[in-house]
């Protein structure tokens, strides 16, 4: 047998000599001391709840790729808005799954004042005026190709899309939306939306810019939820940010703020905590993350398999956003988290 003498664990010095008697574990020793030094907290005030809408009445359709999430008819969306308000969730973000007969090459149905998204806004604001409603003005739920812009000769045309998105934003504001959230990543959209809102008497409607929205694989379940996954050909790399880029993300955010954005959003969330931190440090603006569908589904799927503790992973992921500098998070977990924080 090889006779190698066992190395001394800490050489000749004691641990106190090594650390200069600094022991970081002192503050971790009990629940009370951990609570006392906890730096970041998640509260119900941090939550924005994205919900999916379908037309009809009293129907809730499960979304297979998003266990626990449903498409709701407007009447049921109102019920959920009431529940959200009771739980203290500050705001909802609505995403319509638009009937195929209303989708076309240019997404023209977004300009229908009484379309599904606007009807839901009205219904929610009528019944629960105290909850904030955030609407997305991208064209993807309205186009037959699932892109966020108008498609001409294989190109998503920027300026024409911006014009349409700005007009749609005015209709959404007229329906009662409190915050317009453009997720299409066209150049100049924030400034155009600001101008259009102001020109139509909606100067107190805010803009939450999806400032840094990355071309990402994590949107898959969402596309199933709004029925665009079967439609989308190619990818969105000509308008969403390259997920390799961080300086460019700062330039995007800077541009959107210069155009009048009131709040910034980073999307997806957890893989982009570095971007959140950079934007918060750089601009000190209200900064939000969208914990997107794929992030939600990964946690749900692993939990369903018994591989992780789903509730703990959910809470840890959300607190990570706070630590990274977020003021709030769009998350499909919102009602579940709100219940947990309450109880
Ligand atoms: C598109 C849009 C996307 C999401 C919301 N609006 C991305 C896409 O389909 O490309 C993703 C939300 C999620 O994954 O939860 N305007």
PDB file of N, CA, C and O and ligand atoms in Angstrom, residues 50 52 66 95 136-141 146-148 181-185 210 213-226 228-229 232 236 239-240 267-268 290-296 330 332, ligand 1:
ATOM      1  N   UNK A  50     -49.161  37.986 -16.317  1.00  0.00           N
ATOM      2  CA  UNK A  50     -49.578  37.866 -17.720  1.00  0.00           C
ATOM      3  C   UNK A  50     -50.686  36.818 -17.853  1.00  0.00           C
ATOM      4  O   UNK A  50     -50.542  35.703 -17.330  1.00  0.00           O
ATOM      5  N   UNK A  52     -53.707  34.945 -20.599  1.00  0.00           N
ATOM      6  CA  UNK A  52     -54.076  34.669 -21.996  1.00  0.00           C
ATOM      7  C   UNK A  52     -55.592  34.710 -22.149  1.00  0.00           C
ATOM      8  O   UNK A  52     -56.319  34.191 -21.302  1.00  0.00           O
ATOM      9  N   UNK A  66     -47.906  24.719 -20.690  1.00  0.00           N
ATOM     10  CA  UNK A  66     -47.814  25.569 -19.498  1.00  0.00           C
ATOM     11  C   UNK A  66     -48.787  25.062 -18.433  1.00  0.00           C
ATOM     12  O   UNK A  66     -49.837  25.670 -18.202  1.00  0.00           O
ATOM     13  N   UNK A  95     -52.684  38.972 -23.088  1.00  0.00           N
ATOM     14  CA  UNK A  95     -52.224  38.461 -24.385  1.00  0.00           C
ATOM     15  C   UNK A  95     -53.339  37.658 -25.046  1.00  0.00           C
ATOM     16  O   UNK A  95     -53.766  36.638 -24.509  1.00  0.00           O
ATOM     17  N   UNK A 136     -49.932  44.672 -24.676  1.00  0.00           N
ATOM     18  CA  UNK A 136     -48.854  44.516 -25.654  1.00  0.00           C
ATOM     19  C   UNK A 136     -49.399  45.021 -26.995  1.00  0.00           C
ATOM     20  O   UNK A 136     -50.527  44.697 -27.352  1.00  0.00           O
ATOM     21  N   UNK A 137     -48.611  45.813 -27.714  1.00  0.00           N
ATOM     22  CA  UNK A 137     -49.101  46.264 -29.023  1.00  0.00           C
ATOM     23  C   UNK A 137     -48.433  45.564 -30.193  1.00  0.00           C
ATOM     24  O   UNK A 137     -48.542  46.038 -31.322  1.00  0.00           O
ATOM     25  N   UNK A 138     -47.776  44.457 -29.951  1.00  0.00           N
ATOM     26  CA  UNK A 138     -47.145  43.763 -31.083  1.00  0.00           C
ATOM     27  C   UNK A 138     -48.199  43.130 -31.975  1.00  0.00           C
ATOM     28  O   UNK A 138     -49.319  42.849 -31.564  1.00  0.00           O
ATOM     29  N   UNK A 139     -47.817  42.905 -33.229  1.00  0.00           N
ATOM     30  CA  UNK A 139     -48.783  42.383 -34.196  1.00  0.00           C
ATOM     31  C   UNK A 139     -48.896  40.864 -34.198  1.00  0.00           C
ATOM     32  O   UNK A 139     -49.787  40.308 -34.840  1.00  0.00           O
ATOM     33  N   UNK A 140     -47.993  40.170 -33.506  1.00  0.00           N
ATOM     34  CA  UNK A 140     -47.932  38.709 -33.696  1.00  0.00           C
ATOM     35  C   UNK A 140     -49.238  37.951 -33.418  1.00  0.00           C
ATOM     36  O   UNK A 140     -49.512  36.967 -34.104  1.00  0.00           O
ATOM     37  N   UNK A 141     -50.093  38.374 -32.481  1.00  0.00           N
ATOM     38  CA  UNK A 141     -51.341  37.608 -32.330  1.00  0.00           C
ATOM     39  C   UNK A 141     -52.306  37.830 -33.500  1.00  0.00           C
ATOM     40  O   UNK A 141     -53.307  37.123 -33.620  1.00  0.00           O
ATOM     41  N   UNK A 146     -47.286  35.051 -37.713  1.00  0.00           N
ATOM     42  CA  UNK A 146     -46.767  35.030 -36.344  1.00  0.00           C
ATOM     43  C   UNK A 146     -45.629  35.995 -36.071  1.00  0.00           C
ATOM     44  O   UNK A 146     -45.074  36.016 -34.967  1.00  0.00           O
ATOM     45  N   UNK A 147     -45.284  36.810 -37.076  1.00  0.00           N
ATOM     46  CA  UNK A 147     -44.244  37.817 -36.815  1.00  0.00           C
ATOM     47  C   UNK A 147     -44.862  39.049 -36.147  1.00  0.00           C
ATOM     48  O   UNK A 147     -46.061  39.285 -36.241  1.00  0.00           O
ATOM     49  N   UNK A 148     -43.988  39.845 -35.536  1.00  0.00           N
ATOM     50  CA  UNK A 148     -44.455  41.022 -34.794  1.00  0.00           C
ATOM     51  C   UNK A 148     -44.645  42.244 -35.676  1.00  0.00           C
ATOM     52  O   UNK A 148     -44.983  43.321 -35.178  1.00  0.00           O
ATOM     53  N   UNK A 181     -47.227  48.410 -23.693  1.00  0.00           N
ATOM     54  CA  UNK A 181     -45.950  47.689 -23.683  1.00  0.00           C
ATOM     55  C   UNK A 181     -45.650  47.147 -25.076  1.00  0.00           C
ATOM     56  O   UNK A 181     -46.138  46.097 -25.452  1.00  0.00           O
ATOM     57  N   UNK A 182     -44.874  47.901 -25.853  1.00  0.00           N
ATOM     58  CA  UNK A 182     -44.562  47.432 -27.204  1.00  0.00           C
ATOM     59  C   UNK A 182     -43.470  46.364 -27.170  1.00  0.00           C
ATOM     60  O   UNK A 182     -42.382  46.596 -26.654  1.00  0.00           O
ATOM     61  N   UNK A 183     -43.783  45.188 -27.719  1.00  0.00           N
ATOM     62  CA  UNK A 183     -42.827  44.077 -27.639  1.00  0.00           C
ATOM     63  C   UNK A 183     -42.249  43.723 -29.000  1.00  0.00           C
ATOM     64  O   UNK A 183     -41.618  42.692 -29.154  1.00  0.00           O
ATOM     65  N   UNK A 184     -42.452  44.592 -29.981  1.00  0.00           N
ATOM     66  CA  UNK A 184     -42.131  44.220 -31.367  1.00  0.00           C
ATOM     67  C   UNK A 184     -40.698  44.524 -31.777  1.00  0.00           C
ATOM     68  O   UNK A 184     -40.226  44.033 -32.795  1.00  0.00           O
ATOM     69  N   UNK A 185     -40.015  45.391 -31.020  1.00  0.00           N
ATOM     70  CA  UNK A 185     -38.617  45.714 -31.283  1.00  0.00           C
ATOM     71  C   UNK A 185     -38.367  46.442 -32.601  1.00  0.00           C
ATOM     72  O   UNK A 185     -37.254  46.428 -33.134  1.00  0.00           O
ATOM     73  N   UNK A 210     -40.393  46.943 -23.934  1.00  0.00           N
ATOM     74  CA  UNK A 210     -39.650  45.687 -23.981  1.00  0.00           C
ATOM     75  C   UNK A 210     -38.319  46.093 -24.612  1.00  0.00           C
ATOM     76  O   UNK A 210     -38.037  45.815 -25.763  1.00  0.00           O
ATOM     77  N   UNK A 213     -35.381  42.858 -25.775  1.00  0.00           N
ATOM     78  CA  UNK A 213     -36.057  41.586 -26.018  1.00  0.00           C
ATOM     79  C   UNK A 213     -35.175  40.771 -26.944  1.00  0.00           C
ATOM     80  O   UNK A 213     -34.883  41.185 -28.069  1.00  0.00           O
ATOM     81  N   UNK A 214     -34.754  39.647 -26.435  1.00  0.00           N
ATOM     82  CA  UNK A 214     -33.769  38.852 -27.161  1.00  0.00           C
ATOM     83  C   UNK A 214     -34.429  37.774 -28.014  1.00  0.00           C
ATOM     84  O   UNK A 214     -35.460  37.209 -27.626  1.00  0.00           O
ATOM     85  N   UNK A 215     -33.833  37.492 -29.157  1.00  0.00           N
ATOM     86  CA  UNK A 215     -34.242  36.337 -29.956  1.00  0.00           C
ATOM     87  C   UNK A 215     -33.911  35.117 -29.098  1.00  0.00           C
ATOM     88  O   UNK A 215     -32.760  34.898 -28.740  1.00  0.00           O
ATOM     89  N   UNK A 216     -34.945  34.363 -28.731  1.00  0.00           N
ATOM     90  CA  UNK A 216     -34.761  33.373 -27.664  1.00  0.00           C
ATOM     91  C   UNK A 216     -35.554  32.108 -27.924  1.00  0.00           C
ATOM     92  O   UNK A 216     -36.627  32.134 -28.525  1.00  0.00           O
ATOM     93  N   UNK A 217     -35.024  31.026 -27.426  1.00  0.00           N
ATOM     94  CA  UNK A 217     -35.716  29.733 -27.511  1.00  0.00           C
ATOM     95  C   UNK A 217     -36.738  29.573 -26.394  1.00  0.00           C
ATOM     96  O   UNK A 217     -37.492  28.604 -26.381  1.00  0.00           O
ATOM     97  N   UNK A 218     -36.764  30.517 -25.466  1.00  0.00           N
ATOM     98  CA  UNK A 218     -37.610  30.350 -24.284  1.00  0.00           C
ATOM     99  C   UNK A 218     -39.058  30.808 -24.475  1.00  0.00           C
ATOM    100  O   UNK A 218     -39.834  30.808 -23.533  1.00  0.00           O
ATOM    101  N   UNK A 219     -39.414  31.265 -25.683  1.00  0.00           N
ATOM    102  CA  UNK A 219     -40.783  31.726 -25.927  1.00  0.00           C
ATOM    103  C   UNK A 219     -41.708  30.613 -26.424  1.00  0.00           C
ATOM    104  O   UNK A 219     -42.880  30.869 -26.702  1.00  0.00           O
ATOM    105  N   UNK A 220     -41.180  29.409 -26.582  1.00  0.00           N
ATOM    106  CA  UNK A 220     -41.946  28.319 -27.195  1.00  0.00           C
ATOM    107  C   UNK A 220     -43.353  28.131 -26.640  1.00  0.00           C
ATOM    108  O   UNK A 220     -44.337  28.168 -27.399  1.00  0.00           O
ATOM    109  N   UNK A 221     -43.501  27.942 -25.332  1.00  0.00           N
ATOM    110  CA  UNK A 221     -44.843  27.686 -24.789  1.00  0.00           C
ATOM    111  C   UNK A 221     -45.813  28.855 -25.017  1.00  0.00           C
ATOM    112  O   UNK A 221     -47.004  28.642 -25.237  1.00  0.00           O
ATOM    113  N   UNK A 222     -45.309  30.071 -24.986  1.00  0.00           N
ATOM    114  CA  UNK A 222     -46.161  31.246 -25.246  1.00  0.00           C
ATOM    115  C   UNK A 222     -46.758  31.171 -26.654  1.00  0.00           C
ATOM    116  O   UNK A 222     -47.920  31.487 -26.878  1.00  0.00           O
ATOM    117  N   UNK A 223     -45.924  30.740 -27.593  1.00  0.00           N
ATOM    118  CA  UNK A 223     -46.413  30.671 -28.973  1.00  0.00           C
ATOM    119  C   UNK A 223     -47.505  29.624 -29.110  1.00  0.00           C
ATOM    120  O   UNK A 223     -48.413  29.777 -29.916  1.00  0.00           O
ATOM    121  N   UNK A 224     -47.416  28.590 -28.305  1.00  0.00           N
ATOM    122  CA  UNK A 224     -48.528  27.632 -28.271  1.00  0.00           C
ATOM    123  C   UNK A 224     -49.759  28.309 -27.658  1.00  0.00           C
ATOM    124  O   UNK A 224     -50.878  28.167 -28.162  1.00  0.00           O
ATOM    125  N   UNK A 225     -49.537  29.078 -26.612  1.00  0.00           N
ATOM    126  CA  UNK A 225     -50.652  29.709 -25.894  1.00  0.00           C
ATOM    127  C   UNK A 225     -51.446  30.668 -26.770  1.00  0.00           C
ATOM    128  O   UNK A 225     -52.671  30.727 -26.690  1.00  0.00           O
ATOM    129  N   UNK A 226     -50.750  31.431 -27.623  1.00  0.00           N
ATOM    130  CA  UNK A 226     -51.492  32.393 -28.467  1.00  0.00           C
ATOM    131  C   UNK A 226     -51.661  31.881 -29.894  1.00  0.00           C
ATOM    132  O   UNK A 226     -52.137  32.597 -30.768  1.00  0.00           O
ATOM    133  N   UNK A 228     -49.421  30.866 -32.277  1.00  0.00           N
ATOM    134  CA  UNK A 228     -48.559  31.322 -33.371  1.00  0.00           C
ATOM    135  C   UNK A 228     -47.472  30.300 -33.711  1.00  0.00           C
ATOM    136  O   UNK A 228     -46.793  30.442 -34.733  1.00  0.00           O
ATOM    137  N   UNK A 229     -47.338  29.256 -32.887  1.00  0.00           N
ATOM    138  CA  UNK A 229     -46.197  28.352 -33.111  1.00  0.00           C
ATOM    139  C   UNK A 229     -46.296  27.633 -34.450  1.00  0.00           C
ATOM    140  O   UNK A 229     -45.294  27.412 -35.117  1.00  0.00           O
ATOM    141  N   UNK A 232     -45.433  30.488 -37.422  1.00  0.00           N
ATOM    142  CA  UNK A 232     -44.174  31.203 -37.551  1.00  0.00           C
ATOM    143  C   UNK A 232     -43.178  30.457 -38.422  1.00  0.00           C
ATOM    144  O   UNK A 232     -42.839  29.306 -38.154  1.00  0.00           O
ATOM    145  N   UNK A 236     -36.964  35.420 -35.427  1.00  0.00           N
ATOM    146  CA  UNK A 236     -37.186  36.859 -35.283  1.00  0.00           C
ATOM    147  C   UNK A 236     -35.869  37.618 -35.150  1.00  0.00           C
ATOM    148  O   UNK A 236     -35.816  38.714 -34.583  1.00  0.00           O
ATOM    149  N   UNK A 239     -35.189  41.385 -35.988  1.00  0.00           N
ATOM    150  CA  UNK A 239     -35.667  42.509 -35.162  1.00  0.00           C
ATOM    151  C   UNK A 239     -35.428  42.346 -33.666  1.00  0.00           C
ATOM    152  O   UNK A 239     -35.255  43.331 -32.975  1.00  0.00           O
ATOM    153  N   UNK A 240     -35.414  41.128 -33.139  1.00  0.00           N
ATOM    154  CA  UNK A 240     -35.069  40.977 -31.721  1.00  0.00           C
ATOM    155  C   UNK A 240     -33.544  41.043 -31.568  1.00  0.00           C
ATOM    156  O   UNK A 240     -32.798  40.806 -32.513  1.00  0.00           O
ATOM    157  N   UNK A 267     -36.193  40.765 -21.348  1.00  0.00           N
ATOM    158  CA  UNK A 267     -36.939  39.549 -21.669  1.00  0.00           C
ATOM    159  C   UNK A 267     -36.116  38.669 -22.591  1.00  0.00           C
ATOM    160  O   UNK A 267     -35.605  39.184 -23.575  1.00  0.00           O
ATOM    161  N   UNK A 268     -36.007  37.349 -22.334  1.00  0.00           N
ATOM    162  CA  UNK A 268     -36.415  36.627 -21.135  1.00  0.00           C
ATOM    163  C   UNK A 268     -35.726  37.137 -19.866  1.00  0.00           C
ATOM    164  O   UNK A 268     -35.011  38.136 -19.907  1.00  0.00           O
ATOM    165  N   UNK A 290     -39.256  39.922 -17.614  1.00  0.00           N
ATOM    166  CA  UNK A 290     -40.335  39.019 -17.987  1.00  0.00           C
ATOM    167  C   UNK A 290     -39.803  37.601 -17.833  1.00  0.00           C
ATOM    168  O   UNK A 290     -38.945  37.173 -18.601  1.00  0.00           O
ATOM    169  N   UNK A 291     -40.270  36.936 -16.785  1.00  0.00           N
ATOM    170  CA  UNK A 291     -39.941  35.514 -16.634  1.00  0.00           C
ATOM    171  C   UNK A 291     -40.850  34.800 -17.628  1.00  0.00           C
ATOM    172  O   UNK A 291     -42.040  34.610 -17.371  1.00  0.00           O
ATOM    173  N   UNK A 292     -40.299  34.437 -18.777  1.00  0.00           N
ATOM    174  CA  UNK A 292     -41.152  34.034 -19.898  1.00  0.00           C
ATOM    175  C   UNK A 292     -41.642  32.597 -19.768  1.00  0.00           C
ATOM    176  O   UNK A 292     -41.247  31.845 -18.872  1.00  0.00           O
ATOM    177  N   UNK A 293     -42.477  32.253 -20.733  1.00  0.00           N
ATOM    178  CA  UNK A 293     -43.169  30.961 -20.695  1.00  0.00           C
ATOM    179  C   UNK A 293     -42.215  29.780 -20.539  1.00  0.00           C
ATOM    180  O   UNK A 293     -42.464  28.878 -19.746  1.00  0.00           O
ATOM    181  N   UNK A 294     -41.120  29.794 -21.290  1.00  0.00           N
ATOM    182  CA  UNK A 294     -40.191  28.668 -21.217  1.00  0.00           C
ATOM    183  C   UNK A 294     -39.559  28.526 -19.843  1.00  0.00           C
ATOM    184  O   UNK A 294     -39.319  27.415 -19.363  1.00  0.00           O
ATOM    185  N   UNK A 295     -39.322  29.654 -19.197  1.00  0.00           N
ATOM    186  CA  UNK A 295     -38.761  29.617 -17.839  1.00  0.00           C
ATOM    187  C   UNK A 295     -39.775  29.011 -16.874  1.00  0.00           C
ATOM    188  O   UNK A 295     -39.435  28.203 -16.003  1.00  0.00           O
ATOM    189  N   UNK A 296     -41.033  29.422 -17.037  1.00  0.00           N
ATOM    190  CA  UNK A 296     -42.114  28.875 -16.213  1.00  0.00           C
ATOM    191  C   UNK A 296     -42.229  27.368 -16.442  1.00  0.00           C
ATOM    192  O   UNK A 296     -42.250  26.578 -15.492  1.00  0.00           O
ATOM    193  N   UNK A 330     -42.761  40.262 -14.495  1.00  0.00           N
ATOM    194  CA  UNK A 330     -43.917  39.629 -15.127  1.00  0.00           C
ATOM    195  C   UNK A 330     -43.726  38.133 -14.994  1.00  0.00           C
ATOM    196  O   UNK A 330     -42.713  37.595 -15.465  1.00  0.00           O
ATOM    197  N   UNK A 332     -45.868  34.167 -14.760  1.00  0.00           N
ATOM    198  CA  UNK A 332     -47.080  33.336 -14.752  1.00  0.00           C
ATOM    199  C   UNK A 332     -47.326  32.742 -13.374  1.00  0.00           C
ATOM    200  O   UNK A 332     -48.391  32.199 -13.112  1.00  0.00           O
TER     201      UNK A 332
HETATM  202  C1  LIG B   1     -44.222  38.666 -29.152  1.00  0.00           C
HETATM  203  C2  LIG B   1     -44.242  38.162 -27.759  1.00  0.00           C
HETATM  204  C3  LIG B   1     -43.449  37.126 -27.281  1.00  0.00           C
HETATM  205  C4  LIG B   1     -43.804  36.912 -25.961  1.00  0.00           C
HETATM  206  C5  LIG B   1     -44.775  37.856 -25.626  1.00  0.00           C
HETATM  207  N1  LIG B   1     -45.043  38.627 -26.773  1.00  0.00           N
HETATM  208  C6  LIG B   1     -42.334  36.391 -27.934  1.00  0.00           C
HETATM  209  C7  LIG B   1     -42.551  35.747 -29.229  1.00  0.00           C
HETATM  210  O1  LIG B   1     -43.544  35.039 -29.464  1.00  0.00           O
HETATM  211  O2  LIG B   1     -41.662  35.909 -30.046  1.00  0.00           O
HETATM  212  C8  LIG B   1     -43.214  35.859 -25.092  1.00  0.00           C
HETATM  213  C9  LIG B   1     -43.799  35.679 -23.748  1.00  0.00           C
HETATM  214  C10 LIG B   1     -43.446  34.384 -23.118  1.00  0.00           C
HETATM  215  O3  LIG B   1     -42.720  33.535 -23.675  1.00  0.00           O
HETATM  216  O4  LIG B   1     -43.915  34.177 -21.989  1.00  0.00           O
HETATM  217  N2  LIG B   1     -44.648  39.952 -29.310  1.00  0.00           N
END
